[in-house]
XYZ file of C-alpha atoms in Angstrom:
458
model
C -6.514 79.565 -16.413
C -6.255 76.161 -14.949
C -3.060 73.570 -14.942
C -3.281 69.886 -15.687
C -0.759 67.235 -14.877
C -1.008 63.496 -15.652
C 0.432 60.246 -13.928
C -0.005 56.759 -14.460
C 0.275 53.489 -12.589
C 0.216 49.686 -12.951
C -2.103 47.014 -11.439
C -0.880 43.452 -10.701
C -3.993 40.857 -10.749
C -3.696 37.298 -10.781
C 0.161 37.162 -11.401
C -0.306 39.330 -14.835
C 0.317 42.861 -14.958
C -1.987 45.206 -16.468
C -2.294 48.907 -16.639
C -5.106 51.215 -15.134
C -5.663 54.771 -16.099
C -7.615 57.220 -13.952
C -7.976 60.855 -13.610
C -8.101 62.992 -10.362
C -9.199 66.562 -10.413
C -7.791 68.664 -7.897
C -9.058 72.272 -7.586
C -7.967 74.960 -5.032
C -9.307 78.462 -3.993
C -7.491 80.593 -6.393
C -6.823 84.143 -6.532
C -5.022 84.185 -10.091
C -6.008 80.584 -11.413
C -6.954 77.167 -10.649
C -4.823 74.296 -9.420
C -4.475 71.596 -11.790
C -5.512 68.214 -13.153
C -3.958 64.850 -12.049
C -4.041 61.216 -12.994
C -4.463 58.509 -10.304
C -2.129 55.446 -10.076
C -3.233 52.375 -8.225
C -0.668 49.795 -7.904
C -2.863 46.656 -6.633
C -1.367 43.660 -5.655
C -2.907 40.114 -5.963
C -4.312 38.807 -2.574
C -2.254 36.320 -1.117
C -3.983 32.942 -0.396
C -2.904 30.726 1.920
C -5.107 27.798 2.883
C -8.234 29.150 4.165
C -6.998 32.648 5.046
C -6.418 35.634 2.880
C -4.261 38.579 2.992
C -4.224 41.580 0.506
C -1.805 44.406 0.338
C -2.442 47.476 -1.696
C -0.785 50.837 -2.260
C -1.812 53.835 -4.439
C -0.126 56.933 -4.968
C -1.274 60.058 -6.685
C 0.911 62.716 -8.182
C 0.431 65.436 -10.749
C 1.901 68.816 -11.739
C 0.290 71.610 -13.762
C 0.593 75.221 -14.715
C -1.967 77.589 -14.203
C -2.679 81.488 -15.019
C -3.083 82.701 -11.448
C -1.866 82.241 -7.914
C -4.277 80.407 -5.644
C -4.205 78.569 -2.400
C -6.536 75.456 -1.687
C -6.613 72.806 0.831
C -8.097 69.516 -0.138
C -7.055 66.365 -2.250
C -3.942 67.791 -3.617
C -0.863 70.188 -3.031
C -0.621 73.254 -5.433
C 1.549 76.217 -5.954
C 0.923 78.771 -8.259
C 3.569 81.727 -8.864
C 3.438 84.502 -11.156
C 2.058 83.552 -14.348
C 0.741 80.129 -12.994
C 3.213 77.617 -12.053
C 1.249 74.907 -10.138
C 1.939 71.574 -8.685
C -0.170 68.970 -6.942
C 0.854 65.773 -5.197
C -0.905 63.292 -3.047
C 0.417 60.369 -1.462
C -1.602 57.162 -0.251
C -0.502 54.087 1.040
C -2.786 50.959 1.961
C -2.160 47.870 3.377
C -4.336 44.742 4.452
C -3.844 41.363 6.253
C -6.600 38.895 6.814
C -7.043 35.882 8.749
C -10.440 34.510 8.699
C -12.024 38.052 9.151
C -9.847 40.771 7.262
C -8.596 43.730 8.919
C -6.990 46.527 7.063
C -4.778 49.531 7.615
C -5.107 52.585 5.361
C -4.200 56.170 4.963
C -4.208 58.829 2.795
C -3.010 62.397 2.710
C -3.492 65.279 0.493
C -3.091 68.993 0.944
C -3.021 72.022 -1.450
C -1.654 75.649 -0.928
C -1.447 78.315 -3.311
C -1.875 82.182 -3.102
C -0.913 85.166 -4.917
C 2.629 86.238 -5.256
C 2.531 88.937 -2.687
C 0.776 86.817 -0.081
C 3.281 83.834 -0.639
C 6.202 86.344 -0.496
C 4.522 87.962 2.687
C 3.905 84.463 4.449
C 7.147 82.718 3.219
C 8.019 81.569 6.702
C 4.494 80.528 7.396
C 4.129 78.594 4.059
C 7.285 77.013 4.689
C 6.630 75.853 8.218
C 3.102 74.297 6.992
C 4.922 72.520 4.056
C 7.666 71.176 6.229
C 5.133 69.969 9.115
C 3.039 68.249 6.460
C 6.057 66.628 4.715
C 7.336 65.539 8.069
C 4.228 64.219 8.930
C 3.729 62.390 5.598
C 7.204 60.761 5.855
C 6.288 59.928 9.656
C 3.270 58.287 8.408
C 5.112 56.641 5.543
C 7.795 55.130 8.106
C 4.770 53.865 10.325
C 3.172 52.358 7.448
C 6.271 50.697 6.399
C 6.905 49.482 9.895
C 3.314 48.103 9.863
C 4.079 46.416 6.606
C 7.114 44.840 7.920
C 5.229 43.449 10.886
C 2.396 42.081 8.445
C 4.979 40.351 6.459
C 6.491 39.036 9.366
C 3.089 37.507 10.422
C 2.383 36.419 7.092
C 5.724 34.586 7.019
C 5.103 33.109 10.194
C 1.764 32.104 9.435
C 3.115 30.412 6.117
C 5.435 28.609 8.291
C 3.055 27.279 10.591
C 1.038 26.234 7.590
C 3.826 24.206 6.138
C 3.543 21.469 8.713
C 1.430 18.549 8.079
C -2.252 18.935 8.908
C -2.829 16.674 11.808
C -6.250 14.954 11.589
C -8.139 12.702 14.062
C -7.972 9.045 12.930
C -8.980 7.402 16.179
C -12.399 6.533 14.958
C -10.681 5.074 11.707
C -7.991 3.613 13.806
C -10.560 1.800 16.022
C -12.288 0.474 13.127
C -9.231 -0.992 11.550
C -7.940 -2.314 14.632
C -11.829 -4.209 14.844
C -11.408 -5.269 11.520
C -7.648 -6.659 12.011
C -8.917 -8.504 15.015
C -11.944 -9.998 13.315
C -9.393 -11.032 10.466
C -7.026 -12.593 12.825
C -9.960 -14.408 14.587
C -11.195 -15.607 11.100
C -7.617 -16.861 10.139
C -7.415 -18.590 13.145
C -10.930 -20.525 13.017
C -9.639 -20.927 9.482
C -6.413 -22.624 10.540
C -8.221 -24.446 13.364
C -10.700 -25.844 10.601
C -7.750 -26.718 8.108
C -6.031 -28.606 11.141
C -9.512 -30.337 11.900
C -9.721 -31.317 8.076
C -6.109 -32.383 8.076
C -6.681 -34.576 11.145
C -9.818 -35.974 9.539
C -7.900 -36.745 6.132
C -5.163 -38.305 8.326
C -7.649 -40.546 10.236
C -9.398 -41.548 7.156
C -6.060 -42.322 5.669
C -5.073 -44.470 8.471
C -8.293 -46.515 8.277
C -7.913 -46.783 4.460
C -4.359 -48.111 5.230
C -5.665 -50.511 7.950
C -8.337 -51.656 5.546
C -5.887 -52.306 2.803
C -3.654 -54.329 5.254
C -6.374 -56.318 6.508
C -7.794 -56.870 2.769
C -4.021 -57.952 1.793
C -4.047 -60.374 4.957
C -7.147 -61.809 3.940
C -5.873 -62.280 0.483
C -2.518 -64.167 1.676
C -4.652 -66.323 4.213
C -7.050 -67.220 1.345
C -3.880 -67.946 -1.047
C -2.495 -70.053 1.569
C -6.054 -71.809 2.099
C -6.008 -72.539 -1.803
C -2.469 -73.892 -1.441
C -3.513 -76.027 1.452
C -6.768 -77.148 -0.441
C -4.960 -78.167 -3.530
C -2.437 -80.014 -1.274
C -5.268 -81.594 0.503
C -6.725 -82.469 -3.041
C -3.427 -84.226 -3.976
C -3.300 -86.086 -0.886
C -6.676 -87.372 -1.108
C -5.849 -88.241 -4.930
C -2.950 -90.297 -3.410
C -5.126 -91.909 -0.728
C -7.971 -93.047 -3.444
C -5.177 -94.483 -5.372
C -3.809 -96.224 -2.146
C -7.132 -97.442 -1.630
C -7.683 -98.755 -5.001
C -4.388 -100.535 -4.807
C -5.579 -102.133 -1.476
C -8.850 -103.051 -3.279
C -6.973 -104.719 -5.998
C -4.734 -106.440 -3.641
C -7.753 -107.770 -1.692
C -9.453 -108.943 -4.929
C -6.076 -110.886 -5.886
C -6.357 -112.069 -2.199
C -9.898 -113.269 -2.875
C -9.122 -114.780 -6.298
C -6.108 -116.602 -4.767
C -8.067 -117.852 -1.880
C -10.987 -119.319 -4.499
C -8.171 -120.603 -6.547
C -6.566 -122.509 -3.543
C -10.052 -123.675 -2.521
C -10.666 -124.968 -5.961
C -7.273 -126.695 -6.168
C -7.917 -127.957 -2.832
C -11.191 -129.565 -3.932
C -9.676 -131.116 -7.077
C -7.047 -132.376 -5.138
C -9.283 -134.094 -2.499
C -11.441 -135.722 -5.171
C -8.523 -137.134 -6.807
C -6.988 -138.739 -3.693
C -10.782 -140.063 -2.962
C -10.155 -142.711 -5.950
C -9.585 -146.474 -5.586
C -6.623 -146.469 -7.862
C -3.470 -146.204 -5.734
C -0.503 -144.910 -7.891
C 2.712 -144.467 -6.229
C 4.809 -142.001 -7.602
C 7.956 -140.579 -6.370
C 7.749 -136.786 -6.321
C 9.156 -133.993 -4.433
C 7.115 -133.054 -1.390
C 4.456 -130.543 -2.036
C 4.909 -127.002 -0.353
C 1.896 -126.289 1.852
C -0.327 -123.912 0.280
C -1.368 -122.308 3.505
C 2.276 -121.042 4.518
C 2.618 -119.891 0.610
C -0.475 -117.949 0.965
C 0.531 -116.768 4.412
C 3.973 -115.817 2.946
C 2.336 -113.860 0.055
C -0.180 -112.229 2.490
C 2.907 -111.387 4.572
C 4.874 -110.123 1.514
C 1.792 -107.855 0.180
C 1.384 -106.568 3.973
C 4.937 -105.652 4.109
C 4.731 -103.963 0.895
C 1.529 -102.205 1.884
C 2.852 -101.091 5.129
C 6.256 -100.008 3.458
C 4.078 -97.747 1.064
C 2.009 -96.435 3.728
C 5.274 -95.394 5.973
C 6.665 -93.892 2.665
C 3.397 -91.991 2.121
C 3.186 -90.949 5.711
C 6.961 -89.802 5.855
C 6.571 -88.105 2.565
C 3.276 -86.330 3.769
C 5.032 -85.377 7.314
C 7.984 -84.002 5.450
C 5.731 -81.984 2.957
C 3.812 -80.759 5.976
C 6.818 -79.707 7.772
C 8.200 -78.016 4.877
C 4.928 -76.051 4.427
C 5.049 -75.129 8.172
C 8.645 -73.936 7.854
C 7.599 -71.794 4.858
C 4.522 -70.550 6.717
C 6.741 -69.640 9.511
C 9.284 -67.989 7.385
C 6.780 -66.157 5.556
C 4.822 -65.232 8.949
C 8.308 -63.933 10.194
C 8.760 -61.952 7.234
C 5.167 -60.573 7.068
C 5.745 -59.363 10.720
C 8.886 -57.807 10.021
C 7.181 -56.156 6.994
C 4.266 -55.172 9.365
C 6.686 -53.810 11.794
C 8.311 -51.799 9.251
C 5.353 -50.624 7.799
C 4.028 -49.532 11.082
C 7.174 -47.623 11.603
C 7.094 -46.018 8.314
C 3.260 -45.055 8.710
C 4.200 -43.636 11.742
C 7.134 -41.526 10.487
C 4.932 -40.643 7.355
C 1.804 -39.325 9.785
C 4.421 -37.526 11.887
C 5.987 -35.817 8.844
C 2.360 -35.114 7.667
C 1.465 -33.283 10.736
C 4.686 -31.310 10.735
C 3.913 -30.383 6.956
C 0.317 -29.386 8.057
C 1.461 -27.490 10.756
C 4.308 -25.636 8.847
C 1.833 -25.003 6.168
C -0.691 -23.446 8.624
C 2.313 -21.473 9.982
C 3.305 -20.213 6.576
C -0.395 -19.313 5.607
C -0.715 -17.262 8.823
C 2.647 -15.506 8.115
C 1.414 -14.962 4.437
C -1.562 -13.364 5.713
C 0.025 -11.019 8.175
C 2.709 -10.065 5.787
C 0.055 -8.998 3.302
C -1.838 -7.123 6.253
C 1.482 -5.461 6.914
C 2.177 -4.640 3.219
C -1.471 -3.301 2.948
C -1.097 -1.272 6.093
C 2.348 0.334 5.377
C 1.089 0.775 1.853
C -1.780 2.954 3.145
C 0.633 4.910 5.601
C 2.803 5.437 2.676
C 0.298 6.856 -0.064
C -0.812 9.234 3.158
C 2.705 10.474 3.522
C 3.078 11.048 -0.237
C -0.081 13.036 -0.240
C 1.114 15.027 2.849
C 4.653 15.408 1.185
C 2.886 16.495 -2.253
C 0.558 18.932 -0.341
C 3.550 20.303 1.517
C 5.634 20.844 -1.797
C 2.510 22.555 -2.976
C 2.430 24.838 -0.316
C 6.387 25.600 -0.462
C 5.974 26.343 -4.122
C 2.958 28.499 -3.600
C 5.176 30.249 -0.819
C 7.876 30.690 -3.203
C 5.818 32.182 -5.820
C 4.101 34.630 -2.916
C 7.570 35.528 -1.538
C 8.751 36.309 -5.057
C 5.660 38.411 -6.008
C 6.030 40.270 -2.685
C 9.599 40.944 -3.425
C 8.706 42.161 -6.863
C 5.831 44.443 -5.027
C 8.313 45.697 -2.553
C 10.673 46.854 -5.165
C 8.203 48.452 -6.962
C 7.007 50.295 -3.965
C 10.805 51.369 -3.451
C 10.612 52.583 -6.952
C 7.410 54.553 -6.193
C 8.820 55.903 -2.984
C 11.944 57.113 -4.784
C 10.101 58.930 -7.542
C 7.821 60.417 -4.871
C 10.878 61.841 -2.881
C 12.514 63.086 -6.131
C 8.867 64.819 -6.652
C 8.747 66.271 -3.229
C 12.442 67.666 -3.560
C 11.428 69.056 -6.649
C 8.161 70.773 -5.090
C 10.708 71.827 -2.338
C 12.863 73.396 -4.989
C 9.972 74.862 -6.659
C 8.780 76.605 -3.184
C 12.323 77.574 -2.524
C 12.301 79.178 -5.917
C 9.051 80.782 -5.336
C 10.087 82.035 -1.846
C 13.277 83.929 -3.382
C 10.945 85.890 -5.620
C 13.057 85.632 -8.769
C 11.001 87.698 -11.507
C 12.555 85.533 -14.135
C 11.099 82.438 -13.041
C 7.469 83.807 -12.942
C 7.656 83.734 -16.858
C 9.144 80.479 -16.628
C 6.614 77.524 -17.452
C 8.586 75.608 -14.761
C 9.493 71.778 -14.948
C 7.391 69.240 -16.341
C 5.546 66.820 -14.006
C 7.061 63.219 -13.356
C 5.528 60.486 -15.822
C 4.876 56.875 -14.515
C 8.565 55.871 -15.084
C 9.793 58.869 -12.826
C 11.154 60.981 -16.094
C 9.869 64.212 -16.969
C 7.208 64.746 -19.529
C 6.633 67.516 -22.051
C 4.195 70.184 -20.728
């Protein structure tokens, strides 16, 4: 009659735990009965992904216990013991671990064994059986310690690898930096050329402004001179009018003179004709004035008046001319002073305009440089932010992986504890079998351990 034992385990995939049930059949060469059935438990761990590297860790355990009707001995994938009425137990331990860097390399070991026999043979070969079991148990424990040591080394390598991966990835930006430097050089050359063009335009504008100011000044001078000429023309017209009036007065005086001369002649003729008669009349009268002297006196009187008027007119004309000359000189001095002041102010304005244009060009250049620096540092800041985000994500993933490894390690410790308990139970069963107690041959024996480490019902 065969014996069966069941065990269970759990598998962790993608951060979620799911249960996987399997069955394993362990048989041995039996004399009184078969060995037992066992259930496989495969705790699996999600592969650890770091960058382009991959490491996976997996551990599996097989345990089982069963009761059979015979006593048998078998060597295979399990360990079985049958006593008397068929007490059998089977156990197998398997550990596997792996780490990958580019190409994966894995370590694995699996162990299994079975022993059974009749009661007489077991009692007869007690020392030999215990020796074999102890040697196998010692080899199992030694291999378990070796695997734990290898696992610790792999965890250390993984932590070192993750620590080395947390630093920012160095990239070759030499080509991009050379392109950026060339573009910056071209931009600076364009800015300088633009500044030179702006300065040339400003110089041309200033020159055009100077020519415009000169044109306006010459135009103002021309208008002033034309105004003076028009004033002088009006004065000349007035003088011509006065001259015409004086000429008319002279002509009138000449006509009066001619009339007086004619009248004088007529009077002389009349007087002479009267004196040529033969009647002599003597009249006592006052002596007559000499007409020639009278005319001379009148001529002298009018010539004196004309010369006086001429002198007065000449004096008035000279006075007016001197006044106009003084006004023109004063106006010319004022104009010269104004011209000098205007020239000085123009020079100041031109110098201030040049300073303003130079300051504006410097301001434009500095603004361009400031915008370039802002853009450059904005690009660098965005790159640093991306790197910080990547490092934070890597740290978060590393924290998750460490927590998961801690959980897996705790689970392995629990499984190890349960296996040690089972091994102790098997040793106790072997000790009981070696003592040859007849009462225990009819005892069904202890129930196998379930997945939680507690005994299940047979």
